[in-house]
PDB file of C-alpha atoms in Angstrom:
ATOM      1  CA  MET A   6      43.137 -44.598 -25.140  1.00 95.00           C
ATOM      2  CA  LYS A   7      40.447 -41.905 -25.361  1.00 96.00           C
ATOM      3  CA  LYS A   8      41.053 -40.971 -21.718  1.00 95.00           C
ATOM      4  CA  LYS A   9      44.809 -41.025 -22.197  1.00 96.00           C
ATOM      5  CA  ARG A  10      44.548 -38.603 -25.122  1.00 96.00           C
ATOM      6  CA  ASP A  11      41.933 -36.385 -23.464  1.00 96.00           C
ATOM      7  CA  ALA A  12      39.822 -36.940 -26.549  1.00 97.00           C
ATOM      8  CA  THR A  13      36.173 -36.529 -27.451  1.00 97.00           C
ATOM      9  CA  ILE A  14      34.706 -38.744 -30.157  1.00 98.00           C
ATOM     10  CA  LEU A  15      32.071 -37.163 -32.391  1.00 97.00           C
ATOM     11  CA  ALA A  16      30.055 -39.317 -34.803  1.00 97.00           C
ATOM     12  CA  HIS A  17      27.526 -38.409 -37.446  1.00 95.00           C
ATOM     13  CA  ASN A  18      24.146 -40.160 -37.526  1.00 94.00           C
ATOM     14  CA  TYR A  19      25.190 -42.011 -40.706  1.00 96.00           C
ATOM     15  CA  GLN A  20      28.199 -43.779 -39.180  1.00 98.00           C
ATOM     16  CA  LEU A  21      28.318 -47.539 -38.607  1.00 98.00           C
ATOM     17  CA  PRO A  22      26.259 -48.553 -35.532  1.00 98.00           C
ATOM     18  CA  GLU A  23      29.306 -49.739 -33.587  1.00 98.00           C
ATOM     19  CA  VAL A  24      31.055 -46.410 -34.206  1.00 98.00           C
ATOM     20  CA  GLN A  25      27.997 -44.470 -33.075  1.00 98.00           C
ATOM     21  CA  ASP A  26      27.903 -46.542 -29.906  1.00 98.00           C
ATOM     22  CA  ILE A  27      31.431 -45.589 -28.781  1.00 97.00           C
ATOM     23  CA  ALA A  28      31.027 -41.898 -29.571  1.00 97.00           C
ATOM     24  CA  ASP A  29      30.599 -39.270 -26.887  1.00 97.00           C
ATOM     25  CA  ILE A  30      28.275 -37.241 -29.079  1.00 97.00           C
ATOM     26  CA  VAL A  31      26.176 -38.457 -32.017  1.00 96.00           C
ATOM     27  CA  GLY A  32      24.195 -36.017 -34.101  1.00 93.00           C
ATOM     28  CA  ASP A  33      23.590 -34.147 -37.321  1.00 89.00           C
ATOM     29  CA  SER A  34      25.914 -31.566 -38.839  1.00 84.00           C
ATOM     30  CA  LEU A  35      24.508 -28.644 -36.840  1.00 79.00           C
ATOM     31  CA  GLU A  36      24.691 -30.454 -33.505  1.00 89.00           C
ATOM     32  CA  LEU A  37      28.234 -31.622 -34.175  1.00 90.00           C
ATOM     33  CA  ALA A  38      29.356 -28.149 -35.268  1.00 86.00           C
ATOM     34  CA  ARG A  39      27.997 -26.719 -32.031  1.00 86.00           C
ATOM     35  CA  ALA A  40      29.724 -29.428 -30.036  1.00 91.00           C
ATOM     36  CA  ALA A  41      33.050 -28.887 -31.787  1.00 88.00           C
ATOM     37  CA  ALA A  42      32.932 -25.184 -30.939  1.00 87.00           C
ATOM     38  CA  ASN A  43      32.488 -25.801 -27.220  1.00 89.00           C
ATOM     39  CA  LEU A  44      34.534 -28.888 -26.336  1.00 91.00           C
ATOM     40  CA  GLU A  45      37.198 -28.642 -23.651  1.00 92.00           C
ATOM     41  CA  SER A  46      39.117 -31.795 -24.593  1.00 95.00           C
ATOM     42  CA  GLU A  47      42.500 -31.506 -26.293  1.00 96.00           C
ATOM     43  CA  VAL A  48      41.680 -33.929 -29.108  1.00 97.00           C
ATOM     44  CA  ILE A  49      38.583 -34.272 -31.306  1.00 97.00           C
ATOM     45  CA  VAL A  50      38.140 -37.524 -33.217  1.00 97.00           C
ATOM     46  CA  PHE A  51      35.562 -36.839 -35.917  1.00 97.00           C
ATOM     47  CA  CYS A  52      33.856 -39.953 -37.238  1.00 97.00           C
ATOM     48  CA  GLY A  53      32.270 -38.556 -40.363  1.00 97.00           C
ATOM     49  CA  VAL A  54      33.578 -37.116 -43.605  1.00 97.00           C
ATOM     50  CA  ASP A  55      36.216 -34.538 -44.456  1.00 95.00           C
ATOM     51  CA  PHE A  56      34.185 -31.318 -44.382  1.00 95.00           C
ATOM     52  CA  MET A  57      32.937 -32.114 -40.871  1.00 95.00           C
ATOM     53  CA  ALA A  58      36.454 -32.502 -39.489  1.00 95.00           C
ATOM     54  CA  GLU A  59      37.486 -29.329 -41.308  1.00 96.00           C
ATOM     55  CA  THR A  60      34.637 -27.448 -39.651  1.00 94.00           C
ATOM     56  CA  ALA A  61      35.792 -28.665 -36.239  1.00 94.00           C
ATOM     57  CA  ALA A  62      39.365 -27.587 -37.029  1.00 95.00           C
ATOM     58  CA  VAL A  63      38.178 -24.144 -38.091  1.00 95.00           C
ATOM     59  CA  LEU A  64      36.108 -23.663 -34.935  1.00 93.00           C
ATOM     60  CA  SER A  65      38.769 -25.079 -32.599  1.00 92.00           C
ATOM     61  CA  PRO A  66      42.169 -24.321 -34.182  1.00 92.00           C
ATOM     62  CA  GLU A  67      43.988 -24.924 -30.915  1.00 93.00           C
ATOM     63  CA  LYS A  68      42.787 -28.524 -30.756  1.00 94.00           C
ATOM     64  CA  THR A  69      44.040 -31.630 -32.515  1.00 96.00           C
ATOM     65  CA  VAL A  70      41.287 -32.727 -34.913  1.00 96.00           C
ATOM     66  CA  ILE A  71      41.512 -36.249 -36.273  1.00 97.00           C
ATOM     67  CA  LEU A  72      39.625 -37.814 -39.191  1.00 98.00           C
ATOM     68  CA  PRO A  73      40.189 -41.562 -38.672  1.00 98.00           C
ATOM     69  CA  VAL A  74      39.981 -42.389 -42.397  1.00 98.00           C
ATOM     70  CA  ALA A  75      41.720 -39.817 -44.576  1.00 96.00           C
ATOM     71  CA  ASP A  76      39.746 -40.605 -47.745  1.00 96.00           C
ATOM     72  CA  ALA A  77      36.303 -40.394 -46.099  1.00 97.00           C
ATOM     73  CA  GLN A  78      35.206 -37.598 -48.390  1.00 96.00           C
ATOM     74  CA  CYS A  79      31.851 -36.088 -49.301  1.00 96.00           C
ATOM     75  CA  PRO A  80      31.269 -36.202 -53.075  1.00 97.00           C
ATOM     76  CA  MET A  81      28.816 -33.304 -52.911  1.00 97.00           C
ATOM     77  CA  ALA A  82      31.385 -31.095 -51.164  1.00 97.00           C
ATOM     78  CA  GLU A  83      33.684 -31.666 -54.141  1.00 97.00           C
ATOM     79  CA  MET A  84      31.057 -30.399 -56.611  1.00 98.00           C
ATOM     80  CA  ILE A  85      31.898 -26.733 -55.902  1.00 98.00           C
ATOM     81  CA  THR A  86      35.256 -24.964 -55.618  1.00 98.00           C
ATOM     82  CA  ALA A  87      36.327 -21.644 -54.112  1.00 98.00           C
ATOM     83  CA  GLY A  88      37.169 -20.412 -57.611  1.00 98.00           C
ATOM     84  CA  GLU A  89      33.648 -21.124 -58.807  1.00 98.00           C
ATOM     85  CA  VAL A  90      32.227 -19.184 -55.850  1.00 98.00           C
ATOM     86  CA  LYS A  91      34.338 -16.176 -56.855  1.00 98.00           C
ATOM     87  CA  VAL A  92      32.933 -16.365 -60.389  1.00 98.00           C
ATOM     88  CA  LEU A  93      29.385 -16.515 -59.017  1.00 98.00           C
ATOM     89  CA  ARG A  94      30.036 -13.418 -56.919  1.00 97.00           C
ATOM     90  CA  GLU A  95      31.196 -11.541 -60.004  1.00 98.00           C
ATOM     91  CA  ARG A  96      28.152 -12.666 -61.944  1.00 98.00           C
ATOM     92  CA  PHE A  97      25.662 -11.833 -59.161  1.00 98.00           C
ATOM     93  CA  PRO A  98      27.264  -8.969 -57.195  1.00 97.00           C
ATOM     94  CA  GLU A  99      24.076  -8.154 -55.251  1.00 97.00           C
ATOM     95  CA  ALA A 100      23.557 -11.714 -54.022  1.00 98.00           C
ATOM     96  CA  ALA A 101      24.529 -13.242 -50.690  1.00 98.00           C
ATOM     97  CA  VAL A 102      26.326 -16.586 -50.784  1.00 98.00           C
ATOM     98  CA  VAL A 103      24.929 -19.288 -48.506  1.00 98.00           C
ATOM     99  CA  ALA A 104      27.147 -22.359 -48.270  1.00 98.00           C
ATOM    100  CA  TYR A 105      25.783 -25.642 -47.011  1.00 96.00           C
ATOM    101  CA  VAL A 106      28.165 -27.076 -44.428  1.00 95.00           C
ATOM    102  CA  ASN A 107      28.739 -29.889 -46.923  1.00 95.00           C
ATOM    103  CA  THR A 108      31.492 -27.805 -48.531  1.00 97.00           C
ATOM    104  CA  SER A 109      35.241 -27.407 -48.169  1.00 97.00           C
ATOM    105  CA  ALA A 110      36.749 -24.834 -45.812  1.00 97.00           C
ATOM    106  CA  GLU A 111      37.946 -22.932 -48.883  1.00 98.00           C
ATOM    107  CA  VAL A 112      34.371 -22.623 -50.174  1.00 98.00           C
ATOM    108  CA  LYS A 113      33.108 -21.547 -46.752  1.00 98.00           C
ATOM    109  CA  ALA A 114      35.822 -18.873 -46.713  1.00 98.00           C
ATOM    110  CA  GLU A 115      34.379 -17.354 -49.900  1.00 98.00           C
ATOM    111  CA  SER A 116      30.803 -17.424 -48.567  1.00 98.00           C
ATOM    112  CA  ASP A 117      28.797 -15.014 -46.432  1.00 98.00           C
ATOM    113  CA  ILE A 118      27.206 -17.573 -44.138  1.00 98.00           C
ATOM    114  CA  CYS A 119      26.845 -21.326 -43.747  1.00 97.00           C
ATOM    115  CA  CYS A 120      23.752 -23.427 -43.150  1.00 95.00           C
ATOM    116  CA  THR A 121      22.764 -26.993 -42.415  1.00 93.00           C
ATOM    117  CA  SER A 122      19.673 -28.902 -43.489  1.00 92.00           C
ATOM    118  CA  ALA A 123      18.205 -28.134 -40.057  1.00 91.00           C
ATOM    119  CA  ASN A 124      18.494 -24.353 -40.313  1.00 94.00           C
ATOM    120  CA  ALA A 125      18.733 -23.505 -44.030  1.00 96.00           C
ATOM    121  CA  VAL A 126      15.412 -21.654 -44.188  1.00 97.00           C
ATOM    122  CA  ALA A 127      16.167 -19.626 -41.045  1.00 97.00           C
ATOM    123  CA  VAL A 128      19.598 -18.707 -42.402  1.00 97.00           C
ATOM    124  CA  VAL A 129      18.229 -17.486 -45.720  1.00 98.00           C
ATOM    125  CA  GLU A 130      15.468 -15.496 -44.014  1.00 98.00           C
ATOM    126  CA  SER A 131      18.018 -13.848 -41.699  1.00 97.00           C
ATOM    127  CA  LEU A 132      19.774 -12.134 -44.615  1.00 98.00           C
ATOM    128  CA  ASP A 133      18.982  -8.670 -45.965  1.00 97.00           C
ATOM    129  CA  GLU A 134      19.827  -9.602 -49.552  1.00 98.00           C
ATOM    130  CA  GLN A 135      16.952 -10.613 -51.819  1.00 98.00           C
ATOM    131  CA  GLU A 136      19.109 -12.747 -54.117  1.00 98.00           C
ATOM    132  CA  ILE A 137      20.694 -15.831 -52.578  1.00 98.00           C
ATOM    133  CA  ILE A 138      23.365 -17.967 -54.210  1.00 98.00           C
ATOM    134  CA  PHE A 139      22.740 -21.313 -52.546  1.00 98.00           C
ATOM    135  CA  LEU A 140      25.386 -23.985 -52.884  1.00 98.00           C
ATOM    136  CA  PRO A 141      26.127 -26.741 -53.556  1.00 98.00           C
ATOM    137  CA  ASP A 142      22.891 -28.774 -53.158  1.00 98.00           C
ATOM    138  CA  ARG A 143      20.199 -28.040 -55.750  1.00 98.00           C
ATOM    139  CA  ASN A 144      17.625 -30.138 -53.875  1.00 98.00           C
ATOM    140  CA  LEU A 145      18.088 -28.342 -50.559  1.00 98.00           C
ATOM    141  CA  ALA A 146      17.984 -25.060 -52.499  1.00 98.00           C
ATOM    142  CA  ALA A 147      14.631 -26.040 -54.019  1.00 98.00           C
ATOM    143  CA  TYR A 148      13.326 -26.969 -50.572  1.00 98.00           C
ATOM    144  CA  VAL A 149      14.367 -23.598 -49.129  1.00 98.00           C
ATOM    145  CA  ALA A 150      12.738 -21.802 -52.062  1.00 98.00           C
ATOM    146  CA  ARG A 151       9.360 -23.137 -50.900  1.00 98.00           C
ATOM    147  CA  PHE A 152       9.562 -21.059 -47.729  1.00 98.00           C
ATOM    148  CA  THR A 153      11.002 -17.736 -48.857  1.00 98.00           C
ATOM    149  CA  LYS A 154      10.075 -14.942 -51.247  1.00 98.00           C
ATOM    150  CA  LYS A 155      13.744 -14.363 -51.992  1.00 98.00           C
ATOM    151  CA  GLN A 156      15.240 -15.456 -55.296  1.00 98.00           C
ATOM    152  CA  ILE A 157      17.246 -18.625 -54.775  1.00 98.00           C
ATOM    153  CA  LEU A 158      20.054 -19.171 -57.283  1.00 98.00           C
ATOM    154  CA  PRO A 159      21.034 -22.833 -56.885  1.00 98.00           C
ATOM    155  CA  TRP A 160      24.284 -24.545 -57.749  1.00 98.00           C
ATOM    156  CA  GLU A 161      23.776 -27.874 -59.500  1.00 97.00           C
ATOM    157  CA  GLY A 162      25.327 -30.134 -56.870  1.00 98.00           C
ATOM    158  CA  PHE A 163      23.559 -32.964 -55.096  1.00 98.00           C
ATOM    159  CA  CYS A 164      23.924 -35.784 -52.582  1.00 98.00           C
ATOM    160  CA  TYR A 165      24.067 -38.974 -54.596  1.00 97.00           C
ATOM    161  CA  VAL A 166      22.436 -40.954 -51.771  1.00 98.00           C
ATOM    162  CA  HIS A 167      19.366 -38.740 -51.464  1.00 98.00           C
ATOM    163  CA  ASP A 168      19.116 -37.739 -55.120  1.00 98.00           C
ATOM    164  CA  ARG A 169      18.639 -41.324 -56.248  1.00 97.00           C
ATOM    165  CA  ILE A 170      15.631 -41.852 -53.955  1.00 98.00           C
ATOM    166  CA  THR A 171      12.626 -41.627 -56.255  1.00 98.00           C
ATOM    167  CA  SER A 172       8.914 -40.979 -55.899  1.00 98.00           C
ATOM    168  CA  ASP A 173       8.342 -44.573 -57.028  1.00 98.00           C
ATOM    169  CA  ASP A 174      10.527 -45.768 -54.142  1.00 98.00           C
ATOM    170  CA  LEU A 175       8.341 -43.819 -51.737  1.00 98.00           C
ATOM    171  CA  LYS A 176       5.102 -45.096 -53.243  1.00 98.00           C
ATOM    172  CA  THR A 177       6.367 -48.679 -53.027  1.00 98.00           C
ATOM    173  CA  ALA A 178       7.417 -48.274 -49.390  1.00 98.00           C
ATOM    174  CA  ARG A 179       4.071 -46.746 -48.510  1.00 98.00           C
ATOM    175  CA  SER A 180       2.226 -49.620 -50.187  1.00 98.00           C
ATOM    176  CA  PHE A 181       4.078 -52.083 -47.948  1.00 98.00           C
ATOM    177  CA  HIS A 182       3.591 -49.966 -44.813  1.00 98.00           C
ATOM    178  CA  PRO A 183       0.374 -47.952 -45.283  1.00 98.00           C
ATOM    179  CA  ASP A 184       0.111 -46.931 -41.620  1.00 97.00           C
ATOM    180  CA  ALA A 185       3.654 -45.539 -41.404  1.00 98.00           C
ATOM    181  CA  GLU A 186       4.556 -41.855 -41.373  1.00 98.00           C
ATOM    182  CA  VAL A 187       6.964 -40.929 -44.149  1.00 98.00           C
ATOM    183  CA  LEU A 188       9.874 -38.738 -43.041  1.00 98.00           C
ATOM    184  CA  VAL A 189      12.369 -37.552 -45.655  1.00 98.00           C
ATOM    185  CA  HIS A 190      15.506 -35.416 -45.712  1.00 98.00           C
ATOM    186  CA  PRO A 191      15.471 -32.055 -47.545  1.00 98.00           C
ATOM    187  CA  GLU A 192      18.336 -33.259 -49.752  1.00 98.00           C
ATOM    188  CA  CYS A 193      15.748 -35.445 -51.510  1.00 98.00           C
ATOM    189  CA  ARG A 194      14.241 -34.484 -54.848  1.00 98.00           C
ATOM    190  CA  SER A 195      11.206 -32.207 -54.878  1.00 98.00           C
ATOM    191  CA  GLU A 196       8.892 -34.962 -56.124  1.00 98.00           C
ATOM    192  CA  VAL A 197       9.870 -37.097 -53.121  1.00 98.00           C
ATOM    193  CA  ILE A 198       9.342 -34.231 -50.684  1.00 98.00           C
ATOM    194  CA  ASP A 199       5.912 -33.601 -52.204  1.00 98.00           C
ATOM    195  CA  LEU A 200       4.789 -37.119 -51.245  1.00 98.00           C
ATOM    196  CA  ALA A 201       6.259 -37.183 -47.731  1.00 98.00           C
ATOM    197  CA  ASP A 202       4.417 -36.486 -44.502  1.00 98.00           C
ATOM    198  CA  HIS A 203       7.282 -34.494 -42.974  1.00 98.00           C
ATOM    199  CA  VAL A 204      10.716 -33.158 -43.930  1.00 98.00           C
ATOM    200  CA  PHE A 205      13.500 -33.062 -41.320  1.00 96.00           C
ATOM    201  CA  SER A 206      17.241 -33.119 -40.812  1.00 93.00           C
ATOM    202  CA  THR A 207      18.487 -36.416 -39.401  1.00 93.00           C
ATOM    203  CA  SER A 208      18.263 -35.371 -35.753  1.00 91.00           C
ATOM    204  CA  GLY A 209      14.963 -33.675 -36.508  1.00 93.00           C
ATOM    205  CA  MET A 210      13.660 -37.067 -37.621  1.00 96.00           C
ATOM    206  CA  VAL A 211      14.754 -38.594 -34.312  1.00 96.00           C
ATOM    207  CA  ARG A 212      13.055 -35.902 -32.248  1.00 95.00           C
ATOM    208  CA  HIS A 213       9.834 -36.114 -34.250  1.00 98.00           C
ATOM    209  CA  ALA A 214       9.626 -39.900 -34.226  1.00 98.00           C
ATOM    210  CA  CYS A 215      10.168 -40.113 -30.471  1.00 97.00           C
ATOM    211  CA  LYS A 216       7.332 -37.699 -29.666  1.00 97.00           C
ATOM    212  CA  SER A 217       4.916 -38.730 -32.441  1.00 97.00           C
ATOM    213  CA  ARG A 218       1.905 -40.868 -31.636  1.00 96.00           C
ATOM    214  CA  SER A 219       2.636 -42.959 -34.720  1.00 97.00           C
ATOM    215  CA  LYS A 220       4.258 -46.332 -34.180  1.00 98.00           C
ATOM    216  CA  GLU A 221       5.684 -46.925 -37.659  1.00 98.00           C
ATOM    217  CA  PHE A 222       7.889 -44.725 -39.821  1.00 98.00           C
ATOM    218  CA  ILE A 223       9.379 -44.866 -43.297  1.00 98.00           C
ATOM    219  CA  ILE A 224      12.734 -43.085 -43.200  1.00 98.00           C
ATOM    220  CA  GLY A 225      13.920 -41.311 -46.343  1.00 98.00           C
ATOM    221  CA  THR A 226      17.586 -40.732 -45.658  1.00 98.00           C
ATOM    222  CA  GLU A 227      20.844 -42.676 -45.308  1.00 97.00           C
ATOM    223  CA  VAL A 228      20.178 -45.988 -43.581  1.00 97.00           C
ATOM    224  CA  GLY A 229      22.636 -45.307 -40.755  1.00 97.00           C
ATOM    225  CA  LEU A 230      20.057 -43.125 -39.039  1.00 97.00           C
ATOM    226  CA  LEU A 231      17.881 -46.137 -38.250  1.00 98.00           C
ATOM    227  CA  HIS A 232      20.327 -47.130 -35.499  1.00 97.00           C
ATOM    228  CA  GLN A 233      19.762 -43.878 -33.597  1.00 96.00           C
ATOM    229  CA  LEU A 234      16.023 -44.038 -34.202  1.00 97.00           C
ATOM    230  CA  GLU A 235      15.769 -47.543 -32.785  1.00 97.00           C
ATOM    231  CA  LYS A 236      17.944 -46.654 -29.780  1.00 96.00           C
ATOM    232  CA  LYS A 237      16.169 -43.433 -28.869  1.00 96.00           C
ATOM    233  CA  CYS A 238      12.589 -44.360 -29.776  1.00 97.00           C
ATOM    234  CA  PRO A 239      12.064 -47.850 -28.301  1.00 96.00           C
ATOM    235  CA  GLY A 240       8.836 -49.586 -29.139  1.00 95.00           C
ATOM    236  CA  LYS A 241       8.576 -47.979 -32.557  1.00 98.00           C
ATOM    237  CA  ILE A 242       9.275 -49.544 -35.931  1.00 98.00           C
ATOM    238  CA  PHE A 243      11.387 -47.960 -38.654  1.00 98.00           C
ATOM    239  CA  TYR A 244      11.663 -48.933 -42.317  1.00 98.00           C
ATOM    240  CA  PRO A 245      14.224 -47.517 -44.754  1.00 98.00           C
ATOM    241  CA  LEU A 246      12.548 -45.820 -47.694  1.00 98.00           C
ATOM    242  CA  SER A 247      15.329 -47.289 -49.806  1.00 97.00           C
ATOM    243  CA  GLU A 248      17.638 -50.131 -48.765  1.00 95.00           C
ATOM    244  CA  THR A 249      20.232 -48.750 -51.172  1.00 96.00           C
ATOM    245  CA  ALA A 250      20.451 -45.353 -49.453  1.00 97.00           C
ATOM    246  CA  VAL A 251      23.990 -46.001 -48.258  1.00 98.00           C
ATOM    247  CA  CYS A 252      26.806 -43.441 -48.191  1.00 98.00           C
ATOM    248  CA  ILE A 253      29.968 -45.428 -48.864  1.00 97.00           C
ATOM    249  CA  ASN A 254      32.201 -42.734 -47.423  1.00 97.00           C
ATOM    250  CA  MET A 255      30.249 -42.534 -44.168  1.00 97.00           C
ATOM    251  CA  LYS A 256      30.729 -46.276 -43.782  1.00 98.00           C
ATOM    252  CA  LYS A 257      34.517 -46.257 -44.215  1.00 98.00           C
ATOM    253  CA  THR A 258      35.290 -45.576 -40.537  1.00 98.00           C
ATOM    254  CA  GLU A 259      35.531 -48.745 -38.459  1.00 98.00           C
ATOM    255  CA  LEU A 260      36.305 -49.228 -34.764  1.00 98.00           C
ATOM    256  CA  SER A 261      39.878 -50.216 -35.569  1.00 98.00           C
ATOM    257  CA  ASP A 262      40.352 -46.925 -37.436  1.00 98.00           C
ATOM    258  CA  VAL A 263      39.164 -44.945 -34.421  1.00 98.00           C
ATOM    259  CA  LEU A 264      41.578 -46.804 -32.146  1.00 98.00           C
ATOM    260  CA  ASP A 265      44.496 -46.382 -34.551  1.00 98.00           C
ATOM    261  CA  SER A 266      43.811 -42.668 -34.879  1.00 98.00           C
ATOM    262  CA  LEU A 267      43.796 -42.262 -31.111  1.00 98.00           C
ATOM    263  CA  LYS A 268      47.120 -44.043 -30.856  1.00 97.00           C
ATOM    264  CA  SER A 269      48.836 -42.074 -33.623  1.00 98.00           C
ATOM    265  CA  LEU A 270      46.815 -38.814 -33.535  1.00 97.00           C
ATOM    266  CA  LYS A 271      46.658 -39.104 -37.309  1.00 96.00           C
ATOM    267  CA  PRO A 272      45.354 -38.290 -39.884  1.00 96.00           C
ATOM    268  CA  ARG A 273      45.220 -34.761 -38.479  1.00 97.00           C
ATOM    269  CA  ILE A 274      43.069 -32.156 -40.194  1.00 97.00           C
ATOM    270  CA  VAL A 275      44.663 -28.720 -40.436  1.00 96.00           C
ATOM    271  CA  VAL A 276      43.186 -25.663 -42.155  1.00 97.00           C
ATOM    272  CA  SER A 277      45.478 -22.746 -43.037  1.00 96.00           C
ATOM    273  CA  ASN A 278      45.033 -19.587 -40.959  1.00 96.00           C
ATOM    274  CA  GLU A 279      44.113 -17.531 -44.010  1.00 97.00           C
ATOM    275  CA  VAL A 280      41.264 -19.861 -44.933  1.00 98.00           C
ATOM    276  CA  ALA A 281      40.225 -20.652 -41.358  1.00 97.00           C
ATOM    277  CA  ILE A 282      39.734 -17.013 -40.324  1.00 97.00           C
ATOM    278  CA  LYS A 283      37.342 -16.348 -43.213  1.00 98.00           C
ATOM    279  CA  ALA A 284      35.556 -19.699 -42.959  1.00 97.00           C
ATOM    280  CA  LYS A 285      35.062 -19.254 -39.223  1.00 96.00           C
ATOM    281  CA  LYS A 286      33.173 -16.011 -39.797  1.00 97.00           C
ATOM    282  CA  ALA A 287      30.677 -17.788 -42.079  1.00 97.00           C
ATOM    283  CA  ILE A 288      30.226 -20.682 -39.652  1.00 95.00           C
ATOM    284  CA  GLU A 289      29.895 -18.525 -36.541  1.00 94.00           C
ATOM    285  CA  ARG A 290      27.443 -16.238 -38.300  1.00 96.00           C
ATOM    286  CA  MET A 291      25.261 -19.310 -38.776  1.00 94.00           C
ATOM    287  CA  LEU A 292      25.660 -20.431 -35.171  1.00 91.00           C
ATOM    288  CA  ASP A 293      24.718 -16.973 -33.914  1.00 92.00           C
ATOM    289  CA  ILE A 294      21.272 -17.064 -35.477  1.00 86.00           C
ATOM    290  CA  THR A 295      20.222 -20.637 -34.739  1.00 60.00           C
TER     291      THR A 295
END
């Protein structure tokens, strides 16, 4: 069916293992955004959550972009609205607005530039402005603030999966696996990041683990990443920092949903031209510097 539809299947690192295994490209948000901008296929099936499919639709408006499960939504992306961004701009007129890709197309359209967890520091440092409105993730904002002299003005959003990982969770995991490297995602709380050995995006974790001399790793992000780690880094052992680090929405897409979406070419994600033109500028500005 994929061949019949001239489709490419993209899957985020947090998807179910069986969905990752049938995807043409598996990666983090930055890798998938780059892929979506350069695909030649007529149809993109995005196995992830809503903002990811929206980003693909913005970058490739001539293509049919499908989100197999319509209600696979990112709670953090819903913690900020375009109207709230407009209010922030009025309140801080000298500040640049940096929108994490985990936002709606409407929010991106009101922002100056987008970022991912892999490039957030580079994006902030690329800007001339000294005040940065960073939204919606307060934890990623705090992480970025460690590496810049600019004033970071965070929005109080968060990823519920990463935010509920605690320093006690990390200490417990390390006590069980004292020889393991601890890798955590920058969406984690500051006290968790302080105790980790390294901080990476999901694909950054994969690259580091594969080249590291260490044989054991404690992984502080959504548990779906362990599938890619085990596939790409054979002979190494991976432990979830928290067994409960599960994103329900990332797990909604099943193989049957992918097949059904290929058959029907629904649910299709469409972004209005007015919003897409402005959002595309913010996304492409990010892609140009990283």
